[in-house]
Tab-separated table of C-alpha atoms in Angstrom:
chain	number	residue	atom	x	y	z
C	1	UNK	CA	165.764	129.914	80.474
C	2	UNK	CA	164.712	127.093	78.362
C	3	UNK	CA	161.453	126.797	75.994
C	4	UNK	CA	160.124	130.269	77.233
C	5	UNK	CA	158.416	132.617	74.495
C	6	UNK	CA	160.720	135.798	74.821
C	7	UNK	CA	157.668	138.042	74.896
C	8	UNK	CA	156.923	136.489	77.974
C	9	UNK	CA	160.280	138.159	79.791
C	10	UNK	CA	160.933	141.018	77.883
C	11	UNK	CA	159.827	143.707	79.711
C	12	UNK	CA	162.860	142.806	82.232
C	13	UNK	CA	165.610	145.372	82.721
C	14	UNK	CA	168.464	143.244	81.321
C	15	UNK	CA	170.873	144.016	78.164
C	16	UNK	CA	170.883	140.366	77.774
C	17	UNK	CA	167.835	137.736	78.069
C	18	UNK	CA	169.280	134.155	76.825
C	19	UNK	CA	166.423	131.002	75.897
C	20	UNK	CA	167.168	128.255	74.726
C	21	UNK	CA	164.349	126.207	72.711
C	22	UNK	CA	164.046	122.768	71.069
C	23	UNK	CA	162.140	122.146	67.849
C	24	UNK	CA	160.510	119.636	66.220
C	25	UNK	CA	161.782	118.365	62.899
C	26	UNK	CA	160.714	120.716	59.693
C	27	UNK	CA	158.993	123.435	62.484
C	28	UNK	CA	157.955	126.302	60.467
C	29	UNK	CA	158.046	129.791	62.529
C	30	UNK	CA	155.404	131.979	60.871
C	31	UNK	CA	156.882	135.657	60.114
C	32	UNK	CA	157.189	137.759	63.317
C	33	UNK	CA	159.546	140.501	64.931
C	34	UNK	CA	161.119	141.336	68.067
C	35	UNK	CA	161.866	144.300	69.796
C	36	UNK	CA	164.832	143.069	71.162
C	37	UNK	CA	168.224	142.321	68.556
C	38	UNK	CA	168.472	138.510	68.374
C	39	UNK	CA	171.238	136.538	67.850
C	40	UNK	CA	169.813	133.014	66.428
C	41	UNK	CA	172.402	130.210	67.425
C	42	UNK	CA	171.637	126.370	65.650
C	43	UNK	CA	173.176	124.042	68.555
C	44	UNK	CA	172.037	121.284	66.261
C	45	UNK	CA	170.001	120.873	62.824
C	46	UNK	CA	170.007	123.778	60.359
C	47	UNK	CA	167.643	126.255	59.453
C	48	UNK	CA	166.603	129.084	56.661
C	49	UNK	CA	165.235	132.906	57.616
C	50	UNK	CA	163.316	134.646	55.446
C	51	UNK	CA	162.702	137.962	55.086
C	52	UNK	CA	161.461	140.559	52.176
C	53	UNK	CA	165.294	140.979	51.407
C	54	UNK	CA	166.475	137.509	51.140
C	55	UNK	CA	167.392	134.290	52.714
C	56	UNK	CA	170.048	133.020	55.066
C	57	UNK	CA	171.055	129.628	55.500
C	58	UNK	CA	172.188	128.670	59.256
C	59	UNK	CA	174.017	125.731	59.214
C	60	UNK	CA	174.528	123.808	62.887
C	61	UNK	CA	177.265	126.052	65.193
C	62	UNK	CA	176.783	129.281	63.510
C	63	UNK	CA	174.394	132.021	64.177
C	64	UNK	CA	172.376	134.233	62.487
C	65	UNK	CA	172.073	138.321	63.574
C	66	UNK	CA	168.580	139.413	63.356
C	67	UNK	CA	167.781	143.059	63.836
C	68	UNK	CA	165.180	144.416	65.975
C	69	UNK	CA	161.727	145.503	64.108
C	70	UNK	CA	162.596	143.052	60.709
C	71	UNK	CA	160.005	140.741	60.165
C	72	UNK	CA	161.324	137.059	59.716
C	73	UNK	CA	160.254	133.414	59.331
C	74	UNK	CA	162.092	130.644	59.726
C	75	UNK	CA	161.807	126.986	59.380
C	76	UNK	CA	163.428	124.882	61.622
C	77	UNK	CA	165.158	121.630	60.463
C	78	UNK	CA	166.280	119.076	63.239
C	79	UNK	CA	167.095	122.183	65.305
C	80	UNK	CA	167.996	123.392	69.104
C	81	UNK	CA	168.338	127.179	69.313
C	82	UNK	CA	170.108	129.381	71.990
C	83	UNK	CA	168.799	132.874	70.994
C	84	UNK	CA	170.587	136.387	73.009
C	85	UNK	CA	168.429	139.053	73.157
C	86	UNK	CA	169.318	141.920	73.185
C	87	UNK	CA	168.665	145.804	74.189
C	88	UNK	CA	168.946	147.568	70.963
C	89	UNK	CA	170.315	150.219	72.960
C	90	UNK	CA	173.572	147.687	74.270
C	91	UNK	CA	174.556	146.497	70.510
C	92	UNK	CA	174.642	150.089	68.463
C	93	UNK	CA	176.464	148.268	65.903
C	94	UNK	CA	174.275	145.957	65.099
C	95	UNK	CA	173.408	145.267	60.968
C	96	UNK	CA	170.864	146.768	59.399
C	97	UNK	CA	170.037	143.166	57.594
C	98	UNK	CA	170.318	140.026	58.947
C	99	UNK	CA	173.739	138.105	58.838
C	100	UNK	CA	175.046	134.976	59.016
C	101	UNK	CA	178.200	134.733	61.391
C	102	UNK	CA	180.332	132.355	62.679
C	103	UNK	CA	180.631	131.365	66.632
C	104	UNK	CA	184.016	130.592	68.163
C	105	UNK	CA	184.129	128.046	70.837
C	106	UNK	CA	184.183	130.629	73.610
C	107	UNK	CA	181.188	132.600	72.530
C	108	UNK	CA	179.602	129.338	72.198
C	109	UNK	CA	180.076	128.287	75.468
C	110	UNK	CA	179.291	131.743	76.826
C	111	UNK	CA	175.989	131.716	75.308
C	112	UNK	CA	175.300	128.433	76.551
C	113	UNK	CA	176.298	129.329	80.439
C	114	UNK	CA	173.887	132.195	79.543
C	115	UNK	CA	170.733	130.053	79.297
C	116	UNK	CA	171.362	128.990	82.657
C	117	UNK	CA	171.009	132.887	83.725
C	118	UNK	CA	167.916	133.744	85.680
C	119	UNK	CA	166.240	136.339	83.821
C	120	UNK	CA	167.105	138.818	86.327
C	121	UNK	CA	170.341	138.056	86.897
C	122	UNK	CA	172.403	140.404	89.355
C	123	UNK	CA	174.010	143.373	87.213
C	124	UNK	CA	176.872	142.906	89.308
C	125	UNK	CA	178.101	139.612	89.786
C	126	UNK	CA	178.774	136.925	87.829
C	127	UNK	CA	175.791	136.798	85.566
C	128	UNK	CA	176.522	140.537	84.953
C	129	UNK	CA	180.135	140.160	84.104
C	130	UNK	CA	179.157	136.865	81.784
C	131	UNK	CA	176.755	139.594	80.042
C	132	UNK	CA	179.336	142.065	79.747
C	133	UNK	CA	181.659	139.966	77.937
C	134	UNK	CA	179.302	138.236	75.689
C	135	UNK	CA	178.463	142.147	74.175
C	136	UNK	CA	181.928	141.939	74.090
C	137	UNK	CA	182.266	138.933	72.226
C	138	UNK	CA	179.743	139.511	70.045
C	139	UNK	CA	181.777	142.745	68.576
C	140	UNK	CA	184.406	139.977	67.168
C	141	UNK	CA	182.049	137.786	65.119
C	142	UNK	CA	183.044	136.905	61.242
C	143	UNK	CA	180.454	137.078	58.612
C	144	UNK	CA	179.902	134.399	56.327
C	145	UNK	CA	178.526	134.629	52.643
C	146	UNK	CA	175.215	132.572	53.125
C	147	UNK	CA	173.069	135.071	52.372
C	148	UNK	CA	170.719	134.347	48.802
C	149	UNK	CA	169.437	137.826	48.353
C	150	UNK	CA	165.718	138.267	46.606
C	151	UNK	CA	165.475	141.208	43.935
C	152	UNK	CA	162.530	143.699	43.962
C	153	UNK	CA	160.893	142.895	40.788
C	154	UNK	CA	158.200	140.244	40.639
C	155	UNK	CA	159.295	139.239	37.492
C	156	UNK	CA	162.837	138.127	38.333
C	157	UNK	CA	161.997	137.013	42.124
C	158	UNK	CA	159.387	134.179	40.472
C	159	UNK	CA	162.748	133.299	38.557
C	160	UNK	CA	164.801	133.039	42.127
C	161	UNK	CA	162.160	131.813	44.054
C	162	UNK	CA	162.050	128.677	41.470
C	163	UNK	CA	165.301	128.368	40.622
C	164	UNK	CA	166.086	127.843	44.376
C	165	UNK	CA	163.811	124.562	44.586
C	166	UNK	CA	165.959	122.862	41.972
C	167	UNK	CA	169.652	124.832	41.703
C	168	UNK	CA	171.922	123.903	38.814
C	169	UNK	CA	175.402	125.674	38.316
C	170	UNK	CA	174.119	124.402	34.241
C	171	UNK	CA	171.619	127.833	34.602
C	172	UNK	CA	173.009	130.272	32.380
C	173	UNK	CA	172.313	134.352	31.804
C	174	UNK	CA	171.435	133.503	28.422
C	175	UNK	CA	169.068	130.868	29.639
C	176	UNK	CA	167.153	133.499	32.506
C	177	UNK	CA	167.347	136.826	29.779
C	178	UNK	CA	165.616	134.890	26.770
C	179	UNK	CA	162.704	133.795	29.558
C	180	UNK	CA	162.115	137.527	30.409
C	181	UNK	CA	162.920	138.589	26.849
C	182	UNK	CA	165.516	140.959	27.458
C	183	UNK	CA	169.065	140.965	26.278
C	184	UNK	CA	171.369	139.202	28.170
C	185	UNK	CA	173.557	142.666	28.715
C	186	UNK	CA	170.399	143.900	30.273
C	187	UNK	CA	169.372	140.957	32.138
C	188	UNK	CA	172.659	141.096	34.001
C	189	UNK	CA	172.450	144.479	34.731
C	190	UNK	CA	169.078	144.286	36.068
C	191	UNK	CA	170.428	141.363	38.370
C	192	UNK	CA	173.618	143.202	39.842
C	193	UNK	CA	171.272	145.996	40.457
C	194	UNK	CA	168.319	144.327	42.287
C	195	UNK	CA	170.820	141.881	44.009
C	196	UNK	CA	173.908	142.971	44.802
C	197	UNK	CA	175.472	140.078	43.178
C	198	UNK	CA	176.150	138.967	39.820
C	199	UNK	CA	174.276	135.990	38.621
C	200	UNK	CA	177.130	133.790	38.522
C	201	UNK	CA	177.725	134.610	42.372
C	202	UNK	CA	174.045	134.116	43.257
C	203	UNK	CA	173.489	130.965	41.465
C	204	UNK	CA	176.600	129.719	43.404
C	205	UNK	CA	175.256	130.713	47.000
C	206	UNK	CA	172.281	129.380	46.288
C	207	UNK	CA	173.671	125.881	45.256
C	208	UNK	CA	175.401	125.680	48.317
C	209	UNK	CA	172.609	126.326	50.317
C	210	UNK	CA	170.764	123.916	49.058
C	211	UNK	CA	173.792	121.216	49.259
C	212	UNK	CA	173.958	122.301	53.068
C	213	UNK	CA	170.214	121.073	53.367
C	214	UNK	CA	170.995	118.201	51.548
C	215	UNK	CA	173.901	117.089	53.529
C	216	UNK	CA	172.412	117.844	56.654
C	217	UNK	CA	169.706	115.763	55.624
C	218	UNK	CA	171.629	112.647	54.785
C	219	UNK	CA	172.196	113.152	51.349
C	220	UNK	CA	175.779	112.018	50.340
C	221	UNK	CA	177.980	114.209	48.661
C	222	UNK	CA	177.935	112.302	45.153
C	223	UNK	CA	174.569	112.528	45.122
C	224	UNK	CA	174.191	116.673	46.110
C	225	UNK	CA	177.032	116.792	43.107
C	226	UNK	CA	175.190	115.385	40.471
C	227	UNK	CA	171.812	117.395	41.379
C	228	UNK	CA	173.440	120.344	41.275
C	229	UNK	CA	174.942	119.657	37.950
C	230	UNK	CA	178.663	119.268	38.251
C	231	UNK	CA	180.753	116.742	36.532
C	232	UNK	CA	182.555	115.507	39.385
C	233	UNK	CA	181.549	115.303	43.320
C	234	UNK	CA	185.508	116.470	43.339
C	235	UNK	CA	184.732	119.769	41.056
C	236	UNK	CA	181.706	120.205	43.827
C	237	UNK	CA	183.778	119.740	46.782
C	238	UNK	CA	186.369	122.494	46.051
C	239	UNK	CA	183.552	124.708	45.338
C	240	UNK	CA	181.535	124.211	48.714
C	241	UNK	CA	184.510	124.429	50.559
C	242	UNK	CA	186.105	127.462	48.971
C	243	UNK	CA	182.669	129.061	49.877
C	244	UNK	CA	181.844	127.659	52.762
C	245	UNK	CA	185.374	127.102	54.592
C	246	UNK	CA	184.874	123.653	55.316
C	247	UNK	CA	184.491	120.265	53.486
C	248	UNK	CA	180.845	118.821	52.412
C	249	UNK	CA	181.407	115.754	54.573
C	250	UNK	CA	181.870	117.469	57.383
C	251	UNK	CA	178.315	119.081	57.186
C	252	UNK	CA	176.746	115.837	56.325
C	253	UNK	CA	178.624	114.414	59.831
C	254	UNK	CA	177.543	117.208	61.540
């Protein structure tokens, strides 16, 4: 199925209901849930999810898991989807949060021979058996640290929310305690606890997300290095890729 509104199908019987949709360039997705698990796959462009948690960057041939019930938004840049999904009741193992995973070449060409499914594909023949093994599949799939997670406190997510429109790796804990007047002992520990991370690890993911953007966008990888602060676009490029696996100018050719 291709460019069909999920609630639209369903109500069909089927562990597995594939769509694939095409977006315009910065589409914005207000928030929204499904009943259905969805896995989110960018076949091109990138996007960003939101949800009251956090925010997960999905960079072009990866996919992000999006549990049933969780409301979400999530702006499109430049992107074609291929979204599974799925019967809560066929993926028990599902996360709790969303996640960011990656997509080897065989699930990726299983999901897209799934979009060519009818929706009510026969149980069992070959549309069943390609659903089978995509659940399968889908049991496999790596997660991948590009997850920014959003602390509780209104006071400290102004202070991520802002810091993630203009990320510097120059942002200290010093800097962030003396602007909620708190020690910087305490700030830290208030971080780790509302995050999950310690700042030094969140200001990092959220520096690469925004270099993903950036590259994606057309921004060269001199010029994402010296926004985000770093000496060097070398000292940037073994960061991003010991965080992200793979070189910045492959995401700005992709």
């Amino acid at each position: 199925m291709r460019n069909v509104p999920v609630a639209e199908v369903d109500s069909i019987e089927r562990a597995i209901l594939a769509i694939g949709t095409d977006y315009p360039a910065r589409r914005l997705l207000p928030a929204h849930r499904h009943r259905r698990a969805q896995v989110l796959y960018a076949a091109t462009g990138i996007m960003r999810v939101d949800t009251a948690h956090g925010t997960w960057t999905v960079p072009t041939r990866r996919a992000v898991l999006i549990p049933p019930g969780v409301d979400h938004e999530v702006l499109m840049e430049g992107v074609s989807t291929r979204s599974l999904y799925l019967e809560p009741a066929a993926v028990p193992w599902f996360p709790a949060r969303c996640q960011v995973v990656e997509v080897s070449a065989m699930l990726r060409e299983l999901i897209f021979a799934a979009v060519d499914m009818v929706p009510e594909y026969n149980i069992r023949g070959r549309d069943g058996t390609l659903s089978d093994l995509i659940l399968y599949e889908l049991r496999t799939l790596t997660p991948v640290p590009f997850e920014i997670p959003l602390p509780v406190s209104a006071e400290l997510r102004e202070l991520c929310a802002g810091f993630q429109h203009a990320p510097t790796i120059r942002s200290t804990p010093d800097d962030w305690a003396g602007r909620m007047r708190v020690s910087t002992r305490t700030f830290n520990r208030r971080f780790r606890a509302e995050t999950g991370l310690t700042f030094q690890q969140w200001r990092q993911r959220a520096c690469v997300a925004h270099a993903m953007h950036a590259l994606m966008g057309g921004a060269t990888v001199t010029s994402v290095a010296m926004d985000l602060g770093y000496d060097t676009p070398a000292a940037f490029s073994v960061m991003f890729q010991r965080e992200t696996g793979t070189a910045p100018s492959a995401f700005r050719t992709a």
